[in-house]
Structures are given as structure tokens and as C-alpha cells.
């Protein structure tokens, strides 16, 4: 869509092109009938509360004396925590081998997808181990709400006092940059006898992964032309129209977008589809669901600002797969991130979706070893069930531990939500036509009836809104972005809002396990005992991927700009008090997004 007025632009991460790839090639196949037997027990010793081991790498860097406001009340409720269990090394290797065979056409397990119950039967912990652990929790006063069908996760609730008495760490009030938080003040400990079966507590704090959307630019430059992207442009640029014409629209497939908020208005989705010509695909639908298990998922209500992420994910998934069923799967935050609860419950449901898309993230070092393990284990289960998981690589360049900051100080870090071996990590690009002065080669001077104006594929460059971007610095007349004479050291960059860590994310995994260096409230991921996710076999031996021994992201990228070079996504998000815009009249006045 061409020549629209300037409006607030916000960043999101619409993971949609890979969904079309899945819808083309499918995730179908026979469900495995192999019920199997659970593994042999790994707990052999009597539980001795005086013989403890520490689960290292599970304390937030913010939990320090500088931020400490003292412990919470011992009666403080901690609802629906999750305990991540651990297989024996032999069972872990067997699960990984089975997953690899699912895509091996020579294997008898090719496309023999499992159900969650079958996965738990074959790869979950032994019943005796689970009974030992649940009895141990109950003996300390916890309520065991549920053992997940996968046999790898226990949902339990209790109080801060019970956590301290059981896991030997106190829960403290913190003040972090003026925001109140609660978190464990040291790494948890468990009896050594249970160590072979427990990976850790998924969450002992209320720090949340960040959504891939945040305010960036307000455009008020007079006379400048913007080519905003609408669904018709997406279909032209990425050649989706031949698929739509041949009937490949996503009909019969389900895409679940994971959130922790309700949408502001279901009418926004309808307006988006009607305005941009998607309502002709009558099989397409959208619903909000609260996937429940053991009473751990409730309606979160509309979370101001976060509701933007939910509607944008739904709208642009629908733009790429207009015939698909879109589910906004959302749960309120408990002491566990609501999006993780929703994803855990969807994957363990009787009829899971074919595709899961998540636009949240947090760097590996901050997420902690237990949560990193939990995410990887959940995605591995999804693959075993034939579910494809697409994850935003991030909006912070190679510095995901510095999300939202003005400068990067923590070194290289990638998102734990994107760096497992079992998901597709999706990065972001921008278009190069404005930089090269070739807009007219790729965009029509007029719009179609559904506001499309793209003429063809538009060449892409890395998406990078930082003043350190060499292309941007050179365009502004500076040799570099850094240093005393660099673009970042100018009032021009500061006044334009370019002193921010904002770019398409990527880099090597380096702290998926182990513990980072934490001193004086700072975090360093290059030291300590941190280790990255080992490089998957499917990333080995490719010329474009570093031979560094660890998982590198992203796996693919597509347009994700938020207007710096004149291009962004148009969205219908009518929550005006929290940054949206009325979805009335021509889309030139609607909200915009990128990231």
C-alpha cells in the first residue's frame, strides 16, 4: 500500500511465511501405535534431606543486595509452579534418536507421529520415580495439581515458606529499575537421591519473557512516501498467489499463536480480513482459547499493550494462510509464564494444532538452566507429535540479554525460546529499495481494491534500526556507527531514537546449560560454566553456517521492518488508549508493526 499518512509504528514478530511452507508440505502421517513401556527407574536411593545438591544456573542476576527489599511473607502463595523432570542419559538419547528418525525416509519411524500419552508412555519417567517425587512434594505441604501426560512435568502449588523449606532458597521482594519483582535469592537445592530425575523448577520468579513488540517510531516527516505492507503485498513479494490460486490456503490446518493476554476486540480480526480481501477464504476462522489442565489456565483478560501482540500474530498468520483455523491460545500468568502454560497444555492436549507460533523470548543466560531444559524438552515432544514450532529469533541483534536497553553490555546472547534443536527460529529483514533509491521499480503508484501495490519481490537487507548499522551510518554520512566520530555519538542519532538495541536477532547459543558469571548485579555469558546447545546434525556442513559446534540462529528470515526505510506491516489494533488506532476508513490511518 503506497502513500499513507504517518502513524505510530510498533514492533511485533509475525511468524507466518514458515507456516505456509508447512501447509504446503504438511505434517501429516500415521499416528504411532507403539505404546511401549516407560523407562526403568532412575531413583534408587532413600531420600535424605541432609544430602543436597544445588541446581546451578537458576538465579536471576537481578536477585542481588542492590535490588533486595527483603523476603516475602512465608504465606505468600506460589500457584502452579512446574517441576521439570529428567530422563536417564540412555532414555534421552533414545528420544532424540526417535525424533531424528521421524524425518528419515529410510526409517520405519518415518512420520510415525505420537500422541502426548504415547510419548509419555515411551519417553516419560517411570511411574515409581514420579510417585517418589510427588510424595516428596506432598510431604513438604505442596499441592500436586497434575502430572502431565508426557511424564516429564509436574504442576504444583504452595507457599514461599514451603519453597524455602523444600528447595532451600528464599523468595525475596526486589526493586529493579523501579519495578517490583519477586524471585528466589539463590539457586535451589534438592536431595541428591532425586537428582537423577529432576532437572529443576521451571519458575521461581515473576520475570517474564518479553514480547517482540514495543514502541519505536512516530513518523511525522512531511512529504515522504511510505510503502506499507498489506496481505496482498506479502502474497506478491513472497509468491504466495500461485498457491492460493491452486487451493493451498491452509484450509484444514490449525495454527496456534501463544499469548498471555486476551485480544482487545475480535472485530479487529474481522475488519482486517474484510478490508484486505481475506474473507473470501471462508474456511478461515479465529478463536480465543484457554487450554486448561489441572486448573492452571484462566482467562488473563486484556493486558494493555500486550494485546497488540495477540491480534497481530493472529492477523498476519491469517494473511499468509487465509484458509487456516487460527487459535489464540492464552493463559494468565501464574508463578509460571502464561504463554508457557498455554503451550505446554496445547502440546499435551488430545488434538494439538499442526503449527505453534510464539513471539516471545528471553536470553538463555537470564532464562536459567531449568527453564532452558523445559523449553527444549517441550519442543522435542512437539516434533514427536508432528507439531511444527516457529519462534521469533528476537529484536535485539546478537544481544538478546540487552533487550530494551540503549546499549549492549552483556555480550552475545540469543533467545532460549528460539535456540533449541527442535524449532524453526525466524529472523527479520528490511527492504533495500529506499536505501538504493529504487522504490519505483518495486511499488506501483496506485493501490488495488485491497490496497496492494507491490509489483514483485523486493531485495532484502538485514533489519537493523540501531545507529551502529553500517548501512544507516553511511547513509547519514558517517564512515562508521561506532567510536568518537561514529554516527552513534551524534545528536542526530539520539534525537532520531536510534540509540537502542534494535535489530533482527541471531548468533550462537552459548548459555543453554550451566551458569553464567554474576557479579555486582551484572551478567556475563562468556564465562562461568555456560554451554550452548550442541549443533544439530541438520546445521552441520553447510557453507553459510559457522562451524562453531553450537546451534546458530536464525534458520530463515523475512521482512520484519518497522518503518525506518519506509516499510512496515499494516495491522488492525483498535486499543487506542494503549497505542492502537481506530480501524476505520482507509488503512493509512491504522496502526503499523514490524520487528
Coordinates of C-alpha atoms in Angstrom, one line a residue:
X1 CA 0.0 0.0 0.0
X2 CA 1.5 3.3 -1.1
X3 CA 1.5 6.9 0.1
X4 CA -0.1 6.7 3.5
X5 CA 0.0 9.1 6.3
X6 CA 2.4 8.8 9.2
X7 CA 1.3 7.0 12.3
X8 CA 2.6 5.2 15.4
X9 CA 4.6 2.2 14.5
X10 CA 5.1 -0.7 16.9
X11 CA 7.2 -3.8 16.6
X12 CA 5.9 -7.3 16.5
X13 CA 7.2 -10.6 15.1
X14 CA 4.7 -12.1 12.7
X15 CA 5.9 -15.7 12.1
X16 CA 3.9 -16.6 9.1
X17 CA 5.8 -17.5 6.0
X18 CA 7.1 -20.7 7.5
X19 CA 3.5 -21.6 8.3
X20 CA 2.7 -21.6 4.6
X21 CA 5.8 -23.8 4.0
X22 CA 4.3 -26.3 6.5
X23 CA 0.9 -26.0 4.9
X24 CA 2.3 -26.9 1.5
X25 CA 4.3 -30.0 2.6
X26 CA 2.1 -30.9 5.5
X27 CA 2.8 -32.5 8.9
X28 CA 0.5 -35.5 8.3
X29 CA 1.3 -39.1 8.7
X30 CA 0.3 -42.1 10.7
X31 CA 0.0 -41.8 14.5
X32 CA 2.3 -44.3 16.2
X33 CA 0.5 -47.3 17.7
X34 CA 3.6 -48.2 19.8
X35 CA 2.5 -47.8 23.4
X36 CA 5.9 -49.0 24.6
X37 CA 6.8 -49.1 28.3
X38 CA 8.3 -46.4 30.5
X39 CA 11.9 -46.4 31.3
X40 CA 13.5 -48.2 34.3
X41 CA 13.5 -46.2 37.5
X42 CA 16.4 -43.8 38.0
X43 CA 15.8 -43.0 41.7
X44 CA 17.5 -45.8 43.7
X45 CA 18.5 -44.2 47.0
X46 CA 16.4 -43.2 50.0
X47 CA 15.5 -39.5 50.0
X48 CA 17.8 -38.0 52.6
X49 CA 17.1 -34.3 53.2
X50 CA 20.5 -33.7 54.7
X51 CA 22.3 -34.8 51.5
X52 CA 21.6 -32.0 49.0
X53 CA 22.8 -30.9 45.6
X54 CA 22.5 -27.4 44.0
X55 CA 20.7 -26.8 40.8
X56 CA 23.0 -24.2 39.5
X57 CA 22.2 -21.6 36.9
X58 CA 18.7 -20.8 38.2
X59 CA 19.0 -17.4 39.9
X60 CA 18.2 -14.2 38.2
X61 CA 21.1 -11.7 38.0
X62 CA 18.8 -9.1 39.5
X63 CA 18.5 -11.0 42.7
X64 CA 21.2 -9.2 44.5
X65 CA 21.8 -7.0 47.5
X66 CA 21.4 -3.8 45.5
X67 CA 17.8 -4.7 44.5
X68 CA 16.8 -6.6 47.6
X69 CA 13.7 -5.4 49.6
X70 CA 13.7 -8.4 51.9
X71 CA 11.9 -11.8 51.8
X72 CA 8.2 -12.1 51.1
X73 CA 5.9 -13.5 53.7
X74 CA 6.2 -17.2 54.2
X75 CA 2.5 -17.5 53.4
X76 CA 2.9 -15.8 50.0
X77 CA 1.1 -18.1 47.5
X78 CA 3.1 -19.5 44.6
X79 CA 0.5 -21.1 42.3
X80 CA 1.0 -23.6 39.5
X81 CA 4.8 -23.8 39.5
X82 CA 6.2 -26.5 37.3
X83 CA 8.8 -29.1 38.1
X84 CA 10.8 -30.3 35.0
X85 CA 11.8 -33.9 35.3
X86 CA 14.8 -35.6 33.8
X87 CA 15.4 -38.8 31.8
X88 CA 18.4 -41.1 32.1
X89 CA 21.1 -40.4 29.5
X90 CA 20.1 -43.6 27.7
X91 CA 16.4 -42.5 27.5
X92 CA 17.4 -39.0 26.5
X93 CA 19.4 -40.5 23.6
X94 CA 16.5 -42.8 22.7
X95 CA 14.1 -39.9 22.5
X96 CA 16.5 -37.8 20.4
X97 CA 17.1 -40.8 18.1
X98 CA 13.3 -41.4 17.6
X99 CA 12.8 -37.7 16.7
X100 CA 15.6 -37.8 14.2
X101 CA 14.0 -40.9 12.6
X102 CA 10.7 -39.2 12.1
X103 CA 12.2 -37.3 9.1
X104 CA 14.3 -40.2 7.8
X105 CA 12.5 -41.7 4.9
X106 CA 14.5 -44.9 5.3
X107 CA 13.4 -45.4 8.9
X108 CA 10.3 -47.4 9.9
X109 CA 9.5 -44.5 12.2
X110 CA 9.3 -42.0 9.3
X111 CA 6.3 -39.7 10.1
X112 CA 5.0 -42.1 12.8
X113 CA 3.8 -39.3 15.0
X114 CA 2.9 -40.0 18.6
X115 CA 0.2 -38.7 20.9
X116 CA 1.2 -37.0 24.1
X117 CA 0.1 -40.1 26.1
X118 CA 2.2 -42.4 23.8
X119 CA 5.2 -40.0 24.1
X120 CA 4.9 -40.2 27.9
X121 CA 4.5 -43.9 27.9
X122 CA 7.6 -44.4 25.8
X123 CA 9.8 -41.5 27.0
X124 CA 8.4 -40.3 30.3
X125 CA 9.8 -41.2 33.7
X126 CA 9.0 -44.5 35.4
X127 CA 5.8 -44.4 37.5
X128 CA 7.8 -45.3 40.6
X129 CA 10.0 -42.2 40.1
X130 CA 7.0 -39.9 39.6
X131 CA 5.4 -41.3 42.7
X132 CA 8.5 -40.8 44.7
X133 CA 8.7 -37.1 43.6
X134 CA 5.1 -36.3 44.1
X135 CA 5.1 -37.9 47.6
X136 CA 8.2 -35.8 48.4
X137 CA 6.4 -32.6 47.3
X138 CA 3.3 -33.5 49.2
X139 CA 5.4 -34.3 52.4
X140 CA 6.5 -30.7 52.3
X141 CA 3.0 -29.3 52.1
X142 CA 2.7 -28.7 48.4
X143 CA -0.4 -29.5 46.4
X144 CA 0.4 -31.6 43.4
X145 CA -2.1 -30.4 40.8
X146 CA -1.2 -32.7 37.9
X147 CA 1.4 -34.8 36.2
X148 CA 1.4 -34.0 32.5
X149 CA 0.7 -36.8 30.0
X150 CA 4.3 -36.5 28.8
X151 CA 5.5 -37.9 32.1
X152 CA 8.1 -35.1 32.3
X153 CA 6.4 -32.2 34.1
X154 CA 4.6 -31.8 37.4
X155 CA 2.3 -28.9 38.1
X156 CA 2.3 -28.0 41.8
X157 CA 1.4 -25.1 44.2
X158 CA 2.5 -24.0 47.6
X159 CA 3.8 -21.0 49.6
X160 CA 7.0 -19.1 49.8
X161 CA 7.7 -20.8 53.1
X162 CA 7.3 -24.3 51.6
X163 CA 9.6 -23.4 48.8
X164 CA 12.2 -22.2 51.2
X165 CA 11.9 -25.3 53.4
X166 CA 11.9 -27.7 50.4
X167 CA 14.3 -26.1 47.9
X168 CA 16.4 -24.2 50.4
X169 CA 16.1 -20.8 48.8
X170 CA 14.1 -17.8 50.0
X171 CA 11.8 -15.7 47.8
X172 CA 12.6 -12.0 48.0
X173 CA 11.0 -8.8 47.0
X174 CA 13.1 -6.9 44.5
X175 CA 13.1 -3.4 43.0
X176 CA 14.6 -3.5 39.6
X177 CA 14.7 -0.1 37.8
X178 CA 11.7 1.0 39.8
X179 CA 9.6 -2.1 39.0
X180 CA 8.6 -4.6 41.8
X181 CA 9.5 -8.2 41.3
X182 CA 9.8 -11.4 43.4
X183 CA 12.5 -14.0 42.9
X184 CA 14.5 -16.7 44.5
X185 CA 17.6 -15.3 46.1
X186 CA 19.9 -18.3 45.5
X187 CA 20.0 -21.5 43.4
X188 CA 17.5 -24.1 44.6
X189 CA 18.7 -27.3 46.2
X190 CA 17.2 -30.8 46.2
X191 CA 18.0 -34.1 47.9
X192 CA 20.8 -35.9 46.0
X193 CA 18.7 -39.0 45.7
X194 CA 16.2 -37.1 43.5
X195 CA 18.9 -35.5 41.2
X196 CA 18.8 -38.2 38.5
X197 CA 15.1 -37.5 38.0
X198 CA 14.7 -33.7 38.5
X199 CA 16.0 -31.0 36.1
X200 CA 14.7 -28.1 38.1
X201 CA 11.9 -25.8 38.9
X202 CA 10.8 -24.0 35.7
X203 CA 10.0 -20.7 37.5
X204 CA 10.9 -19.4 40.9
X205 CA 10.4 -15.8 40.0
X206 CA 8.0 -13.4 38.2
X207 CA 10.3 -12.1 35.5
X208 CA 8.6 -12.7 32.1
X209 CA 9.9 -13.3 28.6
X210 CA 9.4 -10.1 26.5
X211 CA 7.0 -10.0 23.6
X212 CA 8.5 -9.0 20.3
X213 CA 6.6 -5.7 20.1
X214 CA 7.5 -2.4 21.6
X215 CA 7.1 1.3 20.7
X216 CA 9.7 2.6 18.3
X217 CA 8.9 5.4 15.8
X218 CA 6.3 8.1 15.4
X219 CA 6.5 9.2 11.8
X220 CA 5.9 12.9 11.1
X221 CA 8.2 13.6 8.2
X222 CA 6.2 15.6 5.7
X223 CA 6.2 14.6 2.0
X224 CA 7.9 11.2 2.5
X225 CA 6.3 8.3 0.7
X226 CA 5.8 5.0 2.7
X227 CA 5.1 1.7 1.1
X228 CA 3.3 -0.1 3.9
X229 CA 2.9 -3.9 3.5
X230 CA -0.6 -5.3 3.4
X231 CA -1.6 -9.0 2.8
X232 CA -1.8 -8.6 -0.9
X233 CA 1.8 -7.2 -0.9
X234 CA 3.0 -10.2 1.2
X235 CA 1.5 -12.6 -1.3
X236 CA 3.2 -10.8 -4.2
X237 CA 6.6 -10.4 -2.6
X238 CA 6.8 -14.0 -1.4
X239 CA 5.0 -15.5 -4.4
X240 CA 2.0 -16.9 -2.4
X241 CA -0.6 -16.2 -5.1
X242 CA 0.1 -19.3 -7.1
X243 CA -0.5 -21.4 -4.0
X244 CA -3.8 -19.6 -3.2
X245 CA -4.9 -20.0 -6.8
X246 CA -4.3 -23.7 -6.7
X247 CA -6.3 -24.1 -3.5
X248 CA -3.4 -24.2 -1.0
X249 CA -4.7 -21.7 1.6
X250 CA -4.2 -23.5 4.9
X251 CA -7.7 -24.9 4.9
X252 CA -7.9 -27.9 7.2
X253 CA -4.9 -26.8 9.2
X254 CA -4.7 -25.2 12.6
X255 CA -2.2 -22.5 13.7
X256 CA -2.0 -21.7 17.4
X257 CA -0.4 -18.4 18.4
X258 CA 0.8 -18.4 22.0
X259 CA 0.0 -15.5 24.2
X260 CA -0.6 -14.4 27.8
X261 CA -3.4 -11.9 27.1
X262 CA -6.8 -11.6 25.5
X263 CA -7.3 -9.6 22.4
X264 CA -8.9 -6.2 22.6
X265 CA -11.6 -6.8 20.1
X266 CA -12.4 -9.8 17.9
X267 CA -13.9 -7.3 15.4
X268 CA -10.3 -6.2 14.6
X269 CA -9.6 -9.6 13.1
X270 CA -12.8 -9.5 11.1
X271 CA -12.1 -5.9 9.8
X272 CA -8.5 -6.9 8.8
X273 CA -9.7 -9.8 6.8
X274 CA -12.6 -8.0 5.2
X275 CA -10.6 -4.9 4.3
X276 CA -7.7 -6.9 2.8
X277 CA -9.7 -9.4 0.8
X278 CA -9.1 -12.4 3.0
X279 CA -12.8 -13.1 3.9
X280 CA -13.2 -14.8 0.6
X281 CA -11.5 -17.8 2.1
X282 CA -14.5 -18.9 4.1
X283 CA -12.7 -21.8 5.9
X284 CA -10.5 -19.3 7.7
X285 CA -11.6 -18.6 11.3
X286 CA -10.2 -17.3 14.6
X287 CA -11.0 -18.1 18.2
X288 CA -9.5 -17.4 21.6
X289 CA -9.0 -20.5 23.7
X290 CA -7.8 -21.0 27.3
X291 CA -6.2 -24.5 27.1
X292 CA -6.7 -25.9 30.6
X293 CA -5.0 -28.7 32.6
X294 CA -5.3 -29.1 36.3
X295 CA -6.9 -25.7 36.6
X296 CA -3.7 -23.9 35.6
X297 CA -5.1 -21.9 32.7
X298 CA -7.5 -19.0 33.3
X299 CA -8.6 -16.0 31.2
X300 CA -5.9 -13.4 31.6
X301 CA -8.1 -10.6 30.4
X302 CA -6.8 -7.8 28.2
X303 CA -3.3 -6.9 29.2
X304 CA -2.7 -3.3 27.9
X305 CA -0.1 -3.2 25.2
X306 CA 0.4 -7.0 25.2
X307 CA -3.0 -7.4 23.5
X308 CA -1.3 -5.9 20.5
X309 CA 0.9 -9.0 20.1
X310 CA -2.0 -11.3 20.2
X311 CA -4.1 -9.7 17.5
X312 CA -1.1 -9.0 15.2
X313 CA 0.1 -12.6 15.5
X314 CA -3.4 -13.8 14.6
X315 CA -3.9 -11.3 11.7
X316 CA -0.7 -12.0 9.9
X317 CA -0.9 -15.7 10.4
X318 CA -4.2 -15.4 8.6
X319 CA -2.7 -13.2 5.9
X320 CA -0.3 -16.0 4.9
X321 CA -2.7 -18.9 5.5
X322 CA -6.1 -17.3 4.9
X323 CA -8.0 -20.6 4.9
X324 CA -6.5 -21.8 8.2
X325 CA -8.1 -22.0 11.6
X326 CA -6.3 -19.6 13.9
X327 CA -6.3 -20.2 17.6
X328 CA -5.1 -17.6 20.1
X329 CA -4.0 -19.9 22.9
X330 CA -3.7 -17.8 26.1
X331 CA -3.4 -18.3 29.8
X332 CA -3.0 -15.9 32.7
X333 CA 0.4 -15.7 34.3
X334 CA 0.7 -17.7 37.5
X335 CA 4.1 -18.1 39.0
X336 CA 4.8 -19.5 35.6
X337 CA 4.6 -17.5 32.3
X338 CA 1.1 -17.9 31.0
X339 CA 2.4 -18.4 27.4
X340 CA 4.4 -21.4 28.6
X341 CA 1.4 -22.9 30.3
X342 CA -0.7 -22.4 27.2
X343 CA 2.0 -24.0 25.0
X344 CA 2.5 -26.9 27.5
X345 CA -1.2 -27.5 27.6
X346 CA -1.7 -27.3 23.8
X347 CA 1.0 -29.8 23.1
X348 CA -0.3 -32.2 25.7
X349 CA -3.9 -31.9 24.5
X350 CA -5.7 -34.8 22.8
X351 CA -5.9 -32.8 19.5
X352 CA -2.9 -30.5 19.3
X353 CA -2.6 -27.9 16.4
X354 CA -0.3 -28.6 13.4
X355 CA 1.6 -25.4 13.9
X356 CA 2.6 -23.4 17.0
X357 CA 3.9 -19.8 16.7
X358 CA 5.4 -17.9 19.6
X359 CA 6.6 -14.3 19.5
X360 CA 8.1 -14.1 23.0
X361 CA 11.7 -14.6 24.1
X362 CA 14.4 -14.2 26.8
X363 CA 18.1 -14.8 26.5
X364 CA 19.4 -18.1 27.6
X365 CA 21.5 -16.8 30.5
X366 CA 18.6 -15.0 32.1
X367 CA 16.1 -17.7 31.5
X368 CA 18.1 -20.2 33.5
X369 CA 19.2 -23.8 33.0
X370 CA 15.9 -25.4 34.3
X371 CA 13.7 -23.3 32.0
X372 CA 16.0 -23.7 29.1
X373 CA 15.8 -27.5 29.5
X374 CA 12.0 -27.3 29.8
X375 CA 11.6 -25.4 26.6
X376 CA 13.8 -27.8 24.7
X377 CA 12.0 -30.8 26.1
X378 CA 8.6 -29.4 25.2
X379 CA 9.6 -28.6 21.6
X380 CA 11.1 -32.1 21.3
X381 CA 7.8 -33.5 22.3
X382 CA 6.0 -31.3 19.8
X383 CA 8.2 -32.7 17.0
X384 CA 7.5 -36.2 18.1
X385 CA 3.8 -35.4 17.7
X386 CA 4.1 -33.9 14.3
X387 CA 3.8 -30.3 15.5
X388 CA 5.9 -27.6 13.9
X389 CA 7.1 -24.8 16.2
X390 CA 8.1 -21.4 14.8
X391 CA 9.8 -18.9 17.2
X392 CA 10.8 -15.3 16.8
X393 CA 14.6 -15.1 16.9
X394 CA 14.4 -11.7 18.6
X395 CA 14.5 -7.9 18.2
X396 CA 17.9 -7.2 19.8
X397 CA 20.5 -8.2 17.2
X398 CA 23.1 -10.6 18.8
X399 CA 22.5 -9.1 22.3
X400 CA 19.2 -10.6 23.5
X401 CA 20.3 -10.2 27.1
X402 CA 20.1 -6.4 26.5
X403 CA 16.5 -6.3 25.2
X404 CA 15.1 -2.9 25.7
X405 CA 18.4 -1.3 26.6
X406 CA 20.1 1.7 24.9
X407 CA 23.4 -0.2 24.5
X408 CA 24.6 -3.7 24.6
X409 CA 26.8 -4.5 27.7
X410 CA 26.2 -8.3 28.3
X411 CA 27.9 -9.7 25.2
X412 CA 26.4 -12.1 22.7
X413 CA 23.2 -13.8 23.8
X414 CA 20.4 -15.5 21.9
X415 CA 16.8 -16.3 23.0
X416 CA 16.2 -19.5 24.8
X417 CA 12.8 -19.8 23.2
X418 CA 14.5 -19.9 19.7
X419 CA 17.8 -21.7 20.2
X420 CA 16.6 -25.3 20.8
X421 CA 17.3 -28.0 18.2
X422 CA 13.6 -28.6 17.7
X423 CA 12.2 -25.3 16.5
X424 CA 12.5 -23.0 13.5
X425 CA 14.0 -19.7 14.5
X426 CA 12.8 -16.9 12.3
X427 CA 14.8 -13.7 11.9
X428 CA 14.0 -10.3 10.3
X429 CA 14.9 -8.4 7.2
X430 CA 14.2 -4.9 5.7
X431 CA 13.8 -3.9 2.0
X432 CA 16.7 -2.2 0.3
X433 CA 14.8 -0.2 -2.3
X434 CA 14.7 3.1 -0.3
X435 CA 18.4 2.8 0.5
X436 CA 19.2 2.4 -3.2
X437 CA 16.6 4.9 -4.5
X438 CA 14.7 2.2 -6.5
X439 CA 11.2 2.3 -4.9
X440 CA 9.5 2.8 -8.2
X441 CA 11.0 -0.4 -9.5
X442 CA 9.0 -2.4 -6.9
X443 CA 5.9 -0.5 -6.0
X444 CA 3.0 0.8 -8.1
X445 CA 1.9 4.4 -7.8
X446 CA -1.7 3.2 -7.1
X447 CA -3.3 0.7 -4.9
X448 CA -5.6 -2.3 -5.8
X449 CA -9.0 -2.6 -4.3
X450 CA -7.4 -4.5 -1.4
X451 CA -4.7 -1.8 -1.1
X452 CA -1.8 -3.9 -2.6
X453 CA 0.9 -2.1 -4.5
X454 CA 3.9 -4.4 -4.6
X455 CA 5.0 -5.3 -8.1
X456 CA 7.4 -8.1 -7.4
X457 CA 9.9 -9.5 -4.9
X458 CA 11.8 -6.6 -3.2
X459 CA 15.5 -7.2 -2.5
X460 CA 16.2 -7.5 1.3
X461 CA 18.9 -6.3 3.7
X462 CA 19.3 -7.1 7.4
X463 CA 16.7 -5.4 9.6
X464 CA 18.7 -3.1 11.9
X465 CA 17.3 0.1 13.5
X466 CA 20.4 0.8 15.5
X467 CA 22.8 3.7 14.9
X468 CA 25.5 1.0 14.8
X469 CA 24.1 -0.2 11.5
X470 CA 26.8 0.5 8.9
X471 CA 24.3 0.9 6.1
X472 CA 22.4 3.5 8.1
X473 CA 25.5 5.3 9.3
X474 CA 26.9 5.5 5.7
X475 CA 23.5 6.8 4.5
X476 CA 23.7 9.5 7.2
X477 CA 27.2 10.5 6.0
X478 CA 29.4 8.7 8.6
X479 CA 32.1 6.2 8.0
X480 CA 31.1 4.0 10.9
X481 CA 28.4 3.8 13.5
X482 CA 30.7 3.4 16.5
X483 CA 33.6 5.4 18.0
X484 CA 34.2 9.0 18.8
X485 CA 33.4 10.1 15.3
X486 CA 30.7 7.4 14.7
X487 CA 27.1 8.0 14.0
X488 CA 26.0 6.8 17.4
X489 CA 28.0 9.6 19.0
X490 CA 25.8 12.3 17.4
X491 CA 22.8 14.3 18.4
X492 CA 21.2 13.3 15.1
X493 CA 21.2 9.6 16.1
X494 CA 20.0 10.4 19.6
X495 CA 17.1 12.6 18.5
X496 CA 16.0 10.1 15.9
X497 CA 15.7 7.4 18.6
X498 CA 18.5 5.3 17.2
X499 CA 20.4 4.7 20.4
X500 CA 18.7 1.4 21.1
X501 CA 19.5 -2.3 20.8
X502 CA 17.0 -3.0 18.0
X503 CA 17.7 -5.4 15.1
X504 CA 16.9 -8.8 13.8
X505 CA 18.4 -11.3 16.3
X506 CA 20.8 -14.1 15.6
X507 CA 24.0 -15.7 16.8
X508 CA 25.4 -18.8 18.5
X509 CA 23.8 -20.5 21.5
X510 CA 26.2 -20.1 24.4
X511 CA 24.3 -20.5 27.8
X512 CA 21.6 -23.1 27.4
X513 CA 23.0 -25.1 30.3
X514 CA 25.3 -24.3 33.1
X515 CA 25.5 -20.9 35.0
X516 CA 26.7 -17.5 33.8
X517 CA 29.0 -15.2 35.7
X518 CA 27.0 -13.0 38.0
X519 CA 28.7 -10.2 40.0
X520 CA 27.6 -6.9 41.3
X521 CA 24.2 -7.3 39.6
X522 CA 25.7 -7.8 36.1
X523 CA 25.5 -10.8 33.9
X524 CA 28.3 -12.1 31.7
X525 CA 27.6 -15.1 29.4
X526 CA 31.1 -15.6 28.2
X527 CA 32.4 -17.1 31.5
X528 CA 31.1 -19.4 34.2
X529 CA 30.0 -22.9 33.3
X530 CA 27.7 -21.9 30.4
X531 CA 27.4 -24.2 27.4
X532 CA 25.4 -23.7 24.2
X533 CA 23.1 -26.2 22.5
X534 CA 25.2 -28.6 20.5
X535 CA 25.0 -28.0 16.8
X536 CA 22.2 -30.1 15.3
X537 CA 23.1 -32.5 12.5
X538 CA 20.9 -30.5 10.1
X539 CA 23.1 -27.5 10.6
X540 CA 26.4 -29.3 10.1
X541 CA 28.4 -29.0 6.9
X542 CA 26.5 -26.1 5.4
X543 CA 28.7 -23.3 3.9
X544 CA 26.6 -20.5 5.3
X545 CA 26.6 -21.8 8.9
X546 CA 29.6 -21.3 11.2
X547 CA 31.5 -24.5 12.1
X548 CA 31.3 -23.5 15.8
X549 CA 29.9 -26.6 17.4
X550 CA 26.7 -25.0 18.7
X551 CA 23.2 -24.1 17.5
X552 CA 23.1 -20.9 15.4
X553 CA 20.0 -18.8 14.8
X554 CA 18.0 -17.8 12.8
X555 CA 17.1 -20.5 10.4
X556 CA 15.4 -18.3 7.9
X557 CA 14.4 -14.6 7.8
X558 CA 11.7 -12.5 6.1
X559 CA 10.6 -8.9 6.1
X560 CA 10.2 -7.5 9.6
X561 CA 10.8 -3.8 9.3
X562 CA 9.1 -1.1 11.4
X563 CA 9.4 1.9 9.1
X564 CA 13.0 3.1 9.2
X565 CA 13.4 2.7 5.5
X566 CA 9.7 3.4 4.7
X567 CA 8.2 -0.1 5.0
X568 CA 6.2 -1.8 7.8
X569 CA 3.2 -4.0 8.2
X570 CA -0.4 -2.6 8.5
X571 CA -2.4 -4.0 11.3
X572 CA -5.9 -3.5 12.8
X573 CA -5.5 -3.0 16.5
X574 CA -8.1 -0.6 17.9
X575 CA -6.9 -0.4 21.5
X576 CA -6.4 3.4 21.2
X577 CA -5.7 4.1 24.9
X578 CA -2.7 1.8 24.8
X579 CA -1.2 2.8 21.4
X580 CA -3.6 1.3 18.8
X581 CA -5.6 3.2 16.2
X582 CA -9.2 3.1 15.0
X583 CA -9.7 0.6 12.2
X584 CA -12.0 2.9 10.1
X585 CA -11.6 4.3 6.7
X586 CA -8.5 3.7 4.6
X587 CA -5.8 1.7 6.3
X588 CA -3.5 4.7 6.0
X589 CA -4.7 5.7 9.5
X590 CA -4.4 2.2 11.1
X591 CA -1.6 1.1 13.4
X592 CA 1.6 -0.3 12.0
X593 CA 4.1 -3.0 13.1
X594 CA 7.4 -4.7 12.4
X595 CA 10.1 -6.5 14.3

